[in-house]
Amino acid sequence: MQTTGAELIVKLLEDRGIRLVAGIPGGAVLPLYSALAESRSIRHILARHEQAAGFIAQGIARVSGRAAVCLATSGPGVTNLVTAIADAKLDSVPLVAITGQVPTSLIGTDAFQEVATLDIVRTVTKRSHFVRRAEELPDVFEDAFTIAESGRPGPVLIDVPKDVQTQAVWLASKPRAHSPTVSTYSANAAAYDRAADLLADSKRPAIYVGGGVVKARAHHLVQALAERMQAPVTMTLMALGTLPPEHPLNIGMLGMHGARFTNRVLAECDVLLAIGARFDDRAIGKASAFAPNAKIIHIDIDARELGKIKAPTLAIHADASSALHELLARVRETDTREWLARVRHLKRRFPLQMPRAHETCTPYGIVRAIAELAPTQSIVTTDVGQHQMWVAQAFPFADPQRWLTSGGLGTMGFGLPAAIGAALAAPQATILCFTGDGSLLMNIQELATLAELDANIKVIVLDNAALGLVKQQQNLFYARREIASTYARSTDFVRVASAFGVPACDLEEEPCARDALRRALDARGPALVRVPIAADEIALPMVPPGRANHEALDHEHVHELEAPQCG
Ligand SMILES: Cc1ncc(C[n+]2csc(CCOP(=O)(O)OP(=O)(O)O)c2C)c(N)n1
C-alpha cells in the first residue's frame, strides 16, 4: 500500500500502542499533524509551550514506565523543547521527541525556522536520528523506542524534514514485530558471591538507593534485602518512597537537604551497598568525605556510572531488579543490633526538625495537612526550590512510582505540565502539584491546558513572593546580599487561575484553611490553592555547596548566625 512518510509515522506510533502525544504544530510538522488528524487511536494534547509538551510526555512516561512521545516544529519548537529533553536525560526518563525540520533541499541555508537540531540535542539525548528518506522510518522508530526504554532509559529525538513527511513510500502489509526491550549486563555469579561476602563481614552496613531502583520497579526487593540484612536504607530524592515512611530501617533522604542523622549514618557505615544511584553531588556532598570508611559495592545498569565519582571496592554492572534477586539468593541474616542502636541514637541526637508542622500555613504544615487530607494513592509532583525540599522531607511517600520531581536538571517549570502528563496516564488519580510562585510562573500558561482537560490536579502554590532557595543561599553564603531573588510585586495567582478557568482559593482569605483544603481536594477536577508562606522561611538542613555532608547547617546554626554579635 502506498502512503506518505507522515502517515507512516502515525502508523508506527499506533502499532507501538501510543495513545497520547503532546505537542504544538508549526510549518515543518504540518504534514505529520495532518496525518494525525486521521488517527483513530492517538489523542493529541495541545500544550501551550513546547517545553511543557516535553514535560507532559515526561509525566506520562514517569507514571506508565513506558516511552512517551512529544512533537515540535523546527527552529523555535525544537529549542523550546530542549530543556525537557535534557531533564529527561538526567533523570533517565524514556522519551521520544519527534521534530519537524525544513525540507532537505534547504538544510544548511539558514532557512526560515532552521536550526541544526541534532547538533543542539546531541549531548542531552541518548540517541538522535535524522531521517533522510521515508523508507528509513520503520527502522528509525524501532531503534528510537528500543533505545529510549532499554538499559538506562532516556530521551531519543527523531528529526524529520518536511519533504520526508510528504514523500510517498510503500508500506509493508505485515506489521513489524517489535523486538522486546532487553537489558544487557555482564555481572556474574562470582561478583554476587563477593558482594554477599563483603556484606556478611560488615558490622555497620547501609543501603543507598537511587532512581535506578524505581525504574526497575524493584522497591519491594530493596525492602526484602534490607530486612534480611537488618541494614538502614537511605534514598536519593528520586527514590523517595522506596521504603514505607514508618519502616524502622528507613533513614530518609541523604544529601544537601537530608536529615543530619542520615548523613552521619552514612559517614559511619563500613559497607555501603549503592543500587541504581549515581553519587550525584547533591546527594553525597564532598566526594572524598562521603562514606569515608566504607567499602562500596556499586550496582548500576549504566557501566559509565561505576567508579565515575567514587572508586568502588566492587562494581556490578546490572539492572537493579536482577541484582537484587541475585543478592537475595545469597545474603544471610546478620546481627546488626549494635549498629541499629547507634543509628537510633544518631536519629535522636540529629533528627529532622520540622518546626510548626501543626500550623497549616507553614512549609511543613501545608505538606502534612495535604498528605492527611488527600487520597493515599495520590500522585505528587513538585517544582524546584525550597518547596520541593519541604515536600521531599515531609510528605509520607508510600510508593516511588507516584513521586515525580525534576532531580538531575532541577528545572523550575516542571511541576504543572508533569502533573498534566501524570493525570493523562492515571486519569482516576488525584494529582498534587506542589509548586513555588517562581516555578509556577515558568509554565503558568499550562493552566489553560489544565482547564481544557479538566484534569483532577490540585496545584498548591507555596507563595513567598520570592525565589526562595536562591534568596536562602544569598543569605547563608553570600553575606546576605539579596539581589534578584524577591519579587517587588506579587502575582495574584487566584485571579490568574480563575482567568484560565481553574477554580482557585487563597488560604490567607479563608476562615479555616483545612476546610478550604478539604473542599479543593474533594471537588473532582482542577483547583489552585495559594498558600502564603513567610518570606524568611528556609529549607534546612543544608550542606553548604562544595562541603561535606556532615557540615550541614541546621536550625541551631542559623539562629547563631542570626543572633546579634556582641562587642
Ligand atoms: C529554569 C530554572 N532557572 C533557574 C533555576 C535556579 N533556581 C533554583 S531554585 C530557584 C527559586 C525557586 O523559586 P520558587 O519556585 O518560588 O520556589 P521556592 O524556592 O520559593 O520554594 C531558582 C531561581 C532553576 N532551578 N531552574
Coordinates of N, CA, C and O and ligand atoms in Angstrom, one line a residue, residues 384-387 410-412 436-439 442 464 466-470, ligand 1:
V384 N 10.8 23.3 41.6 CA 12.2 23.3 42.1 C 12.4 24.5 43.0 O 12.1 25.6 42.6
G385 N 12.9 24.2 44.2 CA 13.1 25.3 45.1 C 12.9 24.7 46.6 O 13.0 23.5 46.8
Q386 N 12.7 25.7 47.5 CA 12.5 25.3 48.9 C 11.3 24.3 49.0 O 11.4 23.3 49.7
H387 N 10.3 24.7 48.3 CA 9.0 23.9 48.4 C 9.3 22.4 48.1 O 8.8 21.5 48.7
G410 N 16.9 19.8 37.8 CA 16.4 20.8 38.7 C 15.7 21.9 38.0 O 16.0 23.1 38.1
T411 N 14.7 21.6 37.1 CA 14.1 22.5 36.2 C 12.8 23.2 36.8 O 11.8 22.5 37.0
M412 N 12.9 24.4 37.1 CA 11.7 25.2 37.5 C 10.7 25.1 36.3 O 11.2 25.3 35.2
G436 N 6.2 26.5 43.6 CA 6.6 27.8 44.2 C 6.1 28.9 43.3 O 5.8 28.6 42.1
D437 N 6.0 30.1 43.8 CA 5.5 31.2 42.9 C 6.4 31.4 41.7 O 6.0 31.6 40.6
G438 N 7.7 31.3 42.0 CA 8.7 31.5 40.9 C 8.5 30.4 39.8 O 8.5 30.6 38.6
S439 N 8.5 29.1 40.3 CA 8.4 28.0 39.4 C 7.1 28.0 38.6 O 7.1 27.7 37.4
M442 N 7.0 29.9 35.5 CA 7.8 29.5 34.3 C 6.9 28.7 33.3 O 7.3 28.6 32.2
N464 N 5.9 32.7 48.5 CA 6.7 33.5 49.4 C 7.1 34.8 48.7 O 8.0 35.5 49.1
A466 N 9.0 35.2 46.3 CA 10.4 35.2 46.2 C 10.9 33.9 45.5 O 10.2 32.9 45.4
L467 N 12.1 34.0 45.0 CA 12.8 32.8 44.5 C 13.5 32.3 45.7 O 14.7 32.5 46.0
G468 N 12.7 31.6 46.6 CA 13.1 31.3 48.0 C 14.5 30.6 48.1 O 15.3 31.0 48.9
L469 N 14.8 29.6 47.3 CA 16.0 28.8 47.5 C 17.2 29.7 47.1 O 18.3 29.5 47.7
V470 N 17.0 30.6 46.2 CA 18.1 31.5 45.8 C 18.4 32.5 46.9 O 19.5 32.7 47.4
Ligands
LIG1 C1 14.8 27.0 34.9 C2 15.5 27.4 36.1 N1 16.0 28.6 36.3 C3 16.7 28.9 37.5 C4 16.8 28.0 38.4 C5 17.6 28.3 39.7 N2 16.7 28.2 40.9 C6 16.7 27.2 41.7 S1 15.5 27.3 42.9 C7 15.1 28.8 42.4 C8 14.0 29.5 43.1 C9 12.7 28.8 43.0 O1 11.7 29.7 43.4 P1 10.2 29.2 43.7 O2 9.7 28.4 42.6 O3 9.3 30.4 44.1 O4 10.4 28.2 44.9 P2 10.8 28.5 46.4 O5 12.3 28.2 46.5 O6 10.5 29.9 46.8 O7 10.0 27.5 47.2 C10 15.8 29.2 41.3 C11 15.7 30.5 40.6 C12 16.3 26.7 38.2 N3 16.4 25.7 39.1 N4 15.6 26.4 37.1

